[in-house]
Coordinates of C-alpha atoms and ligand atoms in Angstrom, one line a residue:
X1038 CA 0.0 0.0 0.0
X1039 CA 1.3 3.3 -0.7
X1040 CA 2.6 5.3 2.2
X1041 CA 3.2 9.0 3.1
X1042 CA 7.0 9.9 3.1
X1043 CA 8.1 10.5 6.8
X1044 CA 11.8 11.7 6.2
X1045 CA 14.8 9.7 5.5
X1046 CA 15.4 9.4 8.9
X1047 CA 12.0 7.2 10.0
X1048 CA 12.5 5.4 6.0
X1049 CA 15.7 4.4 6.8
X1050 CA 16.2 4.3 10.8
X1051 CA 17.6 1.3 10.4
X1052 CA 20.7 2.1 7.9
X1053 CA 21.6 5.5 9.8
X1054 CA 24.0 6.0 12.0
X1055 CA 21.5 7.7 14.7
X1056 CA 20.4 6.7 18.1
X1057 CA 16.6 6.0 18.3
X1058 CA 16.5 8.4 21.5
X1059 CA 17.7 11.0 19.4
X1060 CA 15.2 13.5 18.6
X1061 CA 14.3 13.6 15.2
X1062 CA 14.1 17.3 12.9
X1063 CA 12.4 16.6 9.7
X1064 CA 10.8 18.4 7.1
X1065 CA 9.8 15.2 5.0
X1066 CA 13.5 15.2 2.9
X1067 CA 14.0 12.6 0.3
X1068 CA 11.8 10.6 -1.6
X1069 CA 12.5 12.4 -4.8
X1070 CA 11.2 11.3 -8.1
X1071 CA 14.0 9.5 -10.5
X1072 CA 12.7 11.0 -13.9
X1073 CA 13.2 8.9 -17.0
X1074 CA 15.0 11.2 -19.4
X1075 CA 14.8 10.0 -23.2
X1076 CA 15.8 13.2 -24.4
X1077 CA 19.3 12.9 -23.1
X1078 CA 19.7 9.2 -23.3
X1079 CA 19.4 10.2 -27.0
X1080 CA 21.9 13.0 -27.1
X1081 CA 24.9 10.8 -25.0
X1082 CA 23.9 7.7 -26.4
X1083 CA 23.2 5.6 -23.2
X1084 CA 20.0 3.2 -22.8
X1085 CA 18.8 4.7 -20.4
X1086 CA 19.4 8.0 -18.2
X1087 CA 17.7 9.1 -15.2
X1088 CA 17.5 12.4 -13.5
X1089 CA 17.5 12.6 -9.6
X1090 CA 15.7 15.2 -8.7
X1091 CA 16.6 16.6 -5.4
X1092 CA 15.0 19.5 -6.4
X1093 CA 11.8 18.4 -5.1
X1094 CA 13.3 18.4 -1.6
X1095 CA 11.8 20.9 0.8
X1096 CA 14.3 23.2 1.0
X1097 CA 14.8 22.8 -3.0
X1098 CA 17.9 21.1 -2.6
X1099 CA 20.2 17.6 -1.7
X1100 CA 21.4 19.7 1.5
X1101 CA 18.0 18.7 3.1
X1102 CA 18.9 14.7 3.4
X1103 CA 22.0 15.5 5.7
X1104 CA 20.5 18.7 7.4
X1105 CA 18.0 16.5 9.0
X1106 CA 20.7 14.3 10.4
X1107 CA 23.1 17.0 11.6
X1108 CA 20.3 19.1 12.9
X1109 CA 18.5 16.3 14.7
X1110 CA 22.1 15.3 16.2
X1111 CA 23.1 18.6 17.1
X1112 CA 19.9 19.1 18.7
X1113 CA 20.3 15.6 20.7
X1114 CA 23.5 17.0 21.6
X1115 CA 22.1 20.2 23.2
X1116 CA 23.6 22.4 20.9
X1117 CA 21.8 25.9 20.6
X1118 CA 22.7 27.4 17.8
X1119 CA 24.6 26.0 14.5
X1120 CA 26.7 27.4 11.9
X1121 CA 27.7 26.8 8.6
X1122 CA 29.7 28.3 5.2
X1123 CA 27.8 28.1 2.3
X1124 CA 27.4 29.1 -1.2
X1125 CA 23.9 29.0 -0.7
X1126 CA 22.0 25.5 -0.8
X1127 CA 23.4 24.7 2.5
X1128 CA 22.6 27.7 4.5
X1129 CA 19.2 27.8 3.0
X1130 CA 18.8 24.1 4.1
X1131 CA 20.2 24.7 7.7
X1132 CA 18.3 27.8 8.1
X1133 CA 15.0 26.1 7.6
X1134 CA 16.0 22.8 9.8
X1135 CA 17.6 25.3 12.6
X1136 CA 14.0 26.9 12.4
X1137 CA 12.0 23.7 12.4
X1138 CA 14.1 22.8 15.7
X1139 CA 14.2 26.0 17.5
X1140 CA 17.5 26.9 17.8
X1141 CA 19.4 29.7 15.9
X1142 CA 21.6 29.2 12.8
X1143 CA 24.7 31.5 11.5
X1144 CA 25.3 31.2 8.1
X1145 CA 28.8 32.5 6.7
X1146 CA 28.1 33.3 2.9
X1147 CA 30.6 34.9 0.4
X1148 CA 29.9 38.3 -0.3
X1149 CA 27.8 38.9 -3.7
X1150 CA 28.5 35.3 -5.0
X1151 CA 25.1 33.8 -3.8
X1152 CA 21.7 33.1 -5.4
X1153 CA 18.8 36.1 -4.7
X1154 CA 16.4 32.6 -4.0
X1155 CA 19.4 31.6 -1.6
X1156 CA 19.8 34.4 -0.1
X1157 CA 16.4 34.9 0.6
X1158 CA 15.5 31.7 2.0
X1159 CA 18.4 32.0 4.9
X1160 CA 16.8 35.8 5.5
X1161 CA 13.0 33.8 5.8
X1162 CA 14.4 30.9 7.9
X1163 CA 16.0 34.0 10.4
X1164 CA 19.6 32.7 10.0
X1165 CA 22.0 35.2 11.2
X1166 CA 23.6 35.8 8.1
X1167 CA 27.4 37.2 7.8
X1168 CA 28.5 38.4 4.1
X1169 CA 32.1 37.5 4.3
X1170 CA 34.9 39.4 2.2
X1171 CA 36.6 36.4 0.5
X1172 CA 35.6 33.2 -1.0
X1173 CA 33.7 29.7 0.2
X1174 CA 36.5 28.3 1.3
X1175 CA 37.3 31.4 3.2
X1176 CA 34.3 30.9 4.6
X1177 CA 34.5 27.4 5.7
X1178 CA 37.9 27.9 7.2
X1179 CA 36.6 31.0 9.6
X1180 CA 32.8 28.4 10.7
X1181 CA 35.5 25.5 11.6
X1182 CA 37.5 28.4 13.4
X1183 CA 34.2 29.4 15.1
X1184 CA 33.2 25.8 16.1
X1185 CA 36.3 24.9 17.2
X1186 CA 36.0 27.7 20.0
X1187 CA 32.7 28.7 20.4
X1188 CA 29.1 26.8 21.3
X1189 CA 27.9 26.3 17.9
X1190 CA 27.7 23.5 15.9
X1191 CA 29.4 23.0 12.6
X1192 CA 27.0 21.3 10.0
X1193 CA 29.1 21.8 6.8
X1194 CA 29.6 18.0 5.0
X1195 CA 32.8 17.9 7.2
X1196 CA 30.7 17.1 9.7
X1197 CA 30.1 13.1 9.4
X1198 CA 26.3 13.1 9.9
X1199 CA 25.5 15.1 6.6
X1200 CA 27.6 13.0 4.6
X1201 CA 25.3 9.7 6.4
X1202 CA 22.1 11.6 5.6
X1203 CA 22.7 12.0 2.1
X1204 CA 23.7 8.7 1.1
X1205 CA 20.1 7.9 1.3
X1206 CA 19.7 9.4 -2.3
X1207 CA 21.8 5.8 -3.4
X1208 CA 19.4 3.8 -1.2
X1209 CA 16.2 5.4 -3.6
X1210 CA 18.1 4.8 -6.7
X1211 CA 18.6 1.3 -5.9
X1212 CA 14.7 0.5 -4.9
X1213 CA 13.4 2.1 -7.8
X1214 CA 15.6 0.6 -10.7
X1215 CA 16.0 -2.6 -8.5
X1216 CA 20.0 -2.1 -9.4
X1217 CA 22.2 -0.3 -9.6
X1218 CA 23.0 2.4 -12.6
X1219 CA 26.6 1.7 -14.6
X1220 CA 27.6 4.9 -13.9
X1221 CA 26.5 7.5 -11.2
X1222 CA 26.8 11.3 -12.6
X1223 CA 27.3 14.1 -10.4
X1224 CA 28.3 17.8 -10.3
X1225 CA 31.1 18.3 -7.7
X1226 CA 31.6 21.3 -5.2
X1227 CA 33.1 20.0 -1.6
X1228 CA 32.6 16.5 -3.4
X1229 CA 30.4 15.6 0.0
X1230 CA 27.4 14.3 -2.3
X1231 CA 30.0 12.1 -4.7
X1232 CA 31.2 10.8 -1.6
X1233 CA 27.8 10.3 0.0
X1234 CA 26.4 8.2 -2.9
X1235 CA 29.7 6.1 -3.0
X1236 CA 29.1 5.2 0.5
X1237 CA 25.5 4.6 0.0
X1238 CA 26.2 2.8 -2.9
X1239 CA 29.0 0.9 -1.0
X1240 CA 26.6 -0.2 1.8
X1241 CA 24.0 -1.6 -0.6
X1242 CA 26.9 -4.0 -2.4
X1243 CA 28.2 -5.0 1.1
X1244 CA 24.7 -6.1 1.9
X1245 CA 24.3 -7.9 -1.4
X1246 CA 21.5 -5.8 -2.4
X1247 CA 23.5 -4.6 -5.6
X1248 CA 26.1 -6.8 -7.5
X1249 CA 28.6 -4.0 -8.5
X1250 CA 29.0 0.2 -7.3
X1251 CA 28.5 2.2 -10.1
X1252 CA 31.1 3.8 -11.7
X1253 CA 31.1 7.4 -9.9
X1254 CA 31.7 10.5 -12.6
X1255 CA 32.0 13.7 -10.8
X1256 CA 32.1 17.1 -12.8
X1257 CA 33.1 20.6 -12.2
X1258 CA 33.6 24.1 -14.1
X1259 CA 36.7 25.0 -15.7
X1260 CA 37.4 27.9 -13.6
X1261 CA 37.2 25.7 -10.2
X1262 CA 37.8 22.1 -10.9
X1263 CA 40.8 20.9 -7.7
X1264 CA 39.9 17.4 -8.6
X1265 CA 41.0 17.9 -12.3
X1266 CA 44.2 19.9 -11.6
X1267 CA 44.7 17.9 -8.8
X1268 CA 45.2 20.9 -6.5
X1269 CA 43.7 23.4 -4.7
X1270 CA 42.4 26.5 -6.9
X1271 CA 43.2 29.7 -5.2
X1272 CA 40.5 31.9 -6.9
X1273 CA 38.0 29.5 -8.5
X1274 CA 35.7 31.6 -11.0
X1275 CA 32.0 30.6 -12.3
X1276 CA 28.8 31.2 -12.5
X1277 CA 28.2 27.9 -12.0
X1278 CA 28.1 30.0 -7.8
X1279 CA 26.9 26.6 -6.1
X1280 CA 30.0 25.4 -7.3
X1281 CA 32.7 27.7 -6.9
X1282 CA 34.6 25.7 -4.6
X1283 CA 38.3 25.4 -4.5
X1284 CA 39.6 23.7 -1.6
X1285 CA 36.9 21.0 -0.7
X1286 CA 36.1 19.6 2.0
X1287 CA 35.7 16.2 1.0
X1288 CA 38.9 15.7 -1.3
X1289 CA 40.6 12.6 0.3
X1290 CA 37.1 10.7 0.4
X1291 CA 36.4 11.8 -2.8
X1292 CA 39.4 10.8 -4.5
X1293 CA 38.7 7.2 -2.3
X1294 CA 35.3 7.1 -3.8
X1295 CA 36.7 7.3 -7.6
X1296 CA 39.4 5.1 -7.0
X1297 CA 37.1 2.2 -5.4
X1298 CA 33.8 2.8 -8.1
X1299 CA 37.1 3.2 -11.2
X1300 CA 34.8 6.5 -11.7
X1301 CA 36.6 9.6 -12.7
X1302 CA 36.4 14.0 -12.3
X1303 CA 36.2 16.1 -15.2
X1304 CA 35.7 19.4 -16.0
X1305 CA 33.2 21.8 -18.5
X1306 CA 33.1 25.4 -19.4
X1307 CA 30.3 27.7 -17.9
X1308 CA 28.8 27.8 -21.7
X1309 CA 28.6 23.9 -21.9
X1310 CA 26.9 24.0 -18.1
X1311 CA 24.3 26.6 -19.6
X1312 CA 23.7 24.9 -22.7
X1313 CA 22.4 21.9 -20.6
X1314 CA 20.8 24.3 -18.6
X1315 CA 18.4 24.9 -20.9
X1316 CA 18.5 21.6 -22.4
X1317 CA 17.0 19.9 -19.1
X1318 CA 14.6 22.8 -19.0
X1319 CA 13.5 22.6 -22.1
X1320 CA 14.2 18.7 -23.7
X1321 CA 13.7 17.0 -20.3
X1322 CA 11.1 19.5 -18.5
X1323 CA 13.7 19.9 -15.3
X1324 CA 14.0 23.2 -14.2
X1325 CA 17.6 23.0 -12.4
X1326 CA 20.0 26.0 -11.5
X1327 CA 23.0 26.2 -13.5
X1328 CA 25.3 24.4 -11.2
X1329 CA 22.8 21.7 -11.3
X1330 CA 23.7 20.6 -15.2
X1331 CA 27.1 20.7 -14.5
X1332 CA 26.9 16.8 -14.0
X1333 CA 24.8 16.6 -17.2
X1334 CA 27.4 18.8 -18.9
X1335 CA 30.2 16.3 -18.0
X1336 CA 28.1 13.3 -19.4
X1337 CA 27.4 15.0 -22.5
X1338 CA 31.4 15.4 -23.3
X1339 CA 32.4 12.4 -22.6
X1340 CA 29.7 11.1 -24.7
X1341 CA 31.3 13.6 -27.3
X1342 CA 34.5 12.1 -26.5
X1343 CA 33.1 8.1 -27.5
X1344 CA 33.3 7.5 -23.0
X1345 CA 29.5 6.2 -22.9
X1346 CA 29.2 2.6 -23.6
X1347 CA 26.1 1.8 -26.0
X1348 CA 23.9 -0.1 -23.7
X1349 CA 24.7 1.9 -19.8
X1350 CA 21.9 2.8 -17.6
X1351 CA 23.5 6.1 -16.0
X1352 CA 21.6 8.2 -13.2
X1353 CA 22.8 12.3 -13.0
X1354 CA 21.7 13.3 -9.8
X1355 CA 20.4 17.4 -10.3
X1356 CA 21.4 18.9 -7.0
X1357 CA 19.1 21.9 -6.6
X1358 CA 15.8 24.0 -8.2
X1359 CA 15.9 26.4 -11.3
X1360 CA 13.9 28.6 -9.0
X1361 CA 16.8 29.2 -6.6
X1362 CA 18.3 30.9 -9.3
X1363 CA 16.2 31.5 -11.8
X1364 CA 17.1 34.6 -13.6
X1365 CA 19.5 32.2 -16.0
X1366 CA 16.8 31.1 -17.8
X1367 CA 15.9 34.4 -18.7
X1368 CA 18.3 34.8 -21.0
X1369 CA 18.7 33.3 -24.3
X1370 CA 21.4 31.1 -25.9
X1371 CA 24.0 34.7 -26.7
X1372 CA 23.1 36.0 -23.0
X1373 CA 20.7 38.3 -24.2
X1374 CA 17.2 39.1 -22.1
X1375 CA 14.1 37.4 -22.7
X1376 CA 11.2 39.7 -22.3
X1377 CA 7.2 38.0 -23.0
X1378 CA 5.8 40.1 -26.1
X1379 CA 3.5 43.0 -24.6
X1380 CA -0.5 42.6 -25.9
X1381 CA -3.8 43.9 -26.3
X1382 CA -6.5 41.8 -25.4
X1383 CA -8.2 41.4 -28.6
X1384 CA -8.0 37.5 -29.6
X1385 CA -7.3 38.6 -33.2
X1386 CA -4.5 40.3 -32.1
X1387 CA -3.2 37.2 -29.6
X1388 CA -3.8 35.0 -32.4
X1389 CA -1.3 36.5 -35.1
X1390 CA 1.0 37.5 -32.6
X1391 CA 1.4 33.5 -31.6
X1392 CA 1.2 32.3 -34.9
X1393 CA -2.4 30.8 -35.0
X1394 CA -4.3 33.3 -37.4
Ligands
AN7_1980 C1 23.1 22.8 -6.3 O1 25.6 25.1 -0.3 O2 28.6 23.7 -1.1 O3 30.1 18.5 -4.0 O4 27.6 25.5 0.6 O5 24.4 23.7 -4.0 O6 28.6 18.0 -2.1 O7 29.6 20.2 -2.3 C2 26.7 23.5 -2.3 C3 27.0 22.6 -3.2 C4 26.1 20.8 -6.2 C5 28.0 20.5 -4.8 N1 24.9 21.3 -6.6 O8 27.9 19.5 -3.9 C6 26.8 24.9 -0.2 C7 27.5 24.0 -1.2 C8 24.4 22.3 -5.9 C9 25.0 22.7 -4.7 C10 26.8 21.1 -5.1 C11 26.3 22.2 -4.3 P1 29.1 19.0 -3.0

């Protein structure tokens, strides 16, 4: 029988590293819909491709699938107030989980380089919101700084408990396509999601539930891609701004994760992400932000490069909502502004104007 949701914590109590007299912070996370997508298993020439869309999470991001771990463990803890760095998802995602439990959040953001619908959502949670002069990882470094000797609590994906929250997004995969994909696509940042659907993914082969872990493909923009040079970039440049990450947190688990799954990192140019951008928007009917496709981006070129096998089933996980920054998808294909056609309203007139008359 069908059920409602309840979380990912009540769906998978049993998998999670939580104690069952922990309280439990939820706003009904996970569950997202894994969206056939013909239209781009045609362009990369794979059987089958899937979208995850963890845009459908409350929040309108992955963030939410950890937050309610790290939240409901902070909380448990007696922690009163939590803080994070964030170029955007995640402050907008502890924010709203810091509200739900009634404790304060700080959120550390780099100055100008965040979504408005970011931005905005922190502000309507009642995060006490810093713009900080300097980058992400800037950012991260001064919330460790602040954890370390004052009482908050750090839920960036260095913290253990987000990383065990959103390797639920494997679990779904695996129940809905009863296996596992070849290959497991996603765009990279602190490389805490790659890592979390390794382990995820690594949990379901150890319990025999799968027969192999996918190969795990991680992709990031030209202008901030550590994995590909193999090094920390000091001044990563995108507008890929979810991803404009250039010392991540999760590099040695990451690089762990691609050795055990023989995945690999790449990188693609902020034209290729926004090409897919509006390719998912409009050939698939997913409305992602731009960092979003940058997973989708990297598929496509190495399907350009002959790297897709014929017959894979490939999943791309599409990390957060067009609506969180949506003003990309009002511009056309040479960056210029889209503007709807001003009318009367005479049908005649509606008529020619769209073509019918
Ligand atoms: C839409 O919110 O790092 O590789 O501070 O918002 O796990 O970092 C966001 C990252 C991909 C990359 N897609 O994930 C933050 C933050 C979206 C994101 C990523 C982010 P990770």
């Amino acid at each position: 029988m069908a059920h409602q949701w309840r979380g990912v914590i009540r769906e998978y109590i049993d998998r999670l590293d939580i104690d069952s007299s922990c309280p439990i912070i939820t706003l009904g996370e996970g569950g997202t819909p894994l969206v056939e997508a013909p239209a781009l298993a045609k362009l990369v020439g794979a059987a089958e491709v899937y979208l995850k869309v963890e845009g459908m999470n409350p929040t309108g991001s992955f963030k939410d699938r950890g937050m309610t771990m790290a939240v409901s463990k902070a909380v448990g803890h007696g922690a009163k107030a939590v803080i994070c760095a964030s170029t955007g998802n995640t402050s907008a995602s502890a924010a709203a989980y810091a509200a739900a439990a009634g404790i304060q959040s700080v959120v550390l953001v780099p100055e100008g380089k965040i979504a408005l619908g970011k931005l905005s959502q922190a502000v309507a949670h009642k995060a006490q919101i810093l713009q900080v002069q300097g980058n992400f990882d800037d950012c991260l470094e001064l919330a460790r700084d602040l954890s370390e000797n004052y009482p908050v609590h750090l839920v960036n994906s260095v913290n253990p408990d987000r990383i065990e929250g959103q390797k639920t997004g494997a679990f779904e995969v695996v129940e809905r396509l009863e296996r596992a994909p070849d290959i497991h696509v996603l765009p990279v940042g602190n490389a805490g999601n790659y890592s979390a659907y390794f382990k995820g993914y690594l949990e379901e082969f150890n319990l025999g539930v799968i027969k192999k872990v996918p190969q795990m493909w991680g992709f990031q923009a030209d202008g901030s891609a550590p994995f590909v040079y193999g090094t920390p970039v000091r001044n990563p440049e995108t507008i890929a701004t979810a991803i404009r990450i250039g010392n991540p947190a999760s590099y040695e688990l990451a690089l762990s994760a691609r050795e055990c799954s023989e995945g690999m990192f790449g990188s693609v140019t902020d034209e290729e992400i926004l090409w897919m951008h509006r390719f998912l928007s409009q050939e698939v009917g997913v409305f992602v932000e731009p960092s979003s496709a940058t997973g989708a981006a990297g598929l496509l070129k190495q399907a350009r490069a002959g790297k897709v096998p014929a017959g894979s089933v490939i999943v791309v996980t599409v990390t957060g909502h067009g609506l969180k920054d949506a003003l990309w998808a009002l511009k056309d294909e040479n960056g210029n502004e889209i503007q709807p056609q001003s009318v009367s309203t005479r049908a005649e007139e509606v008529a020619e104007r769209l073509g019918l008359a």
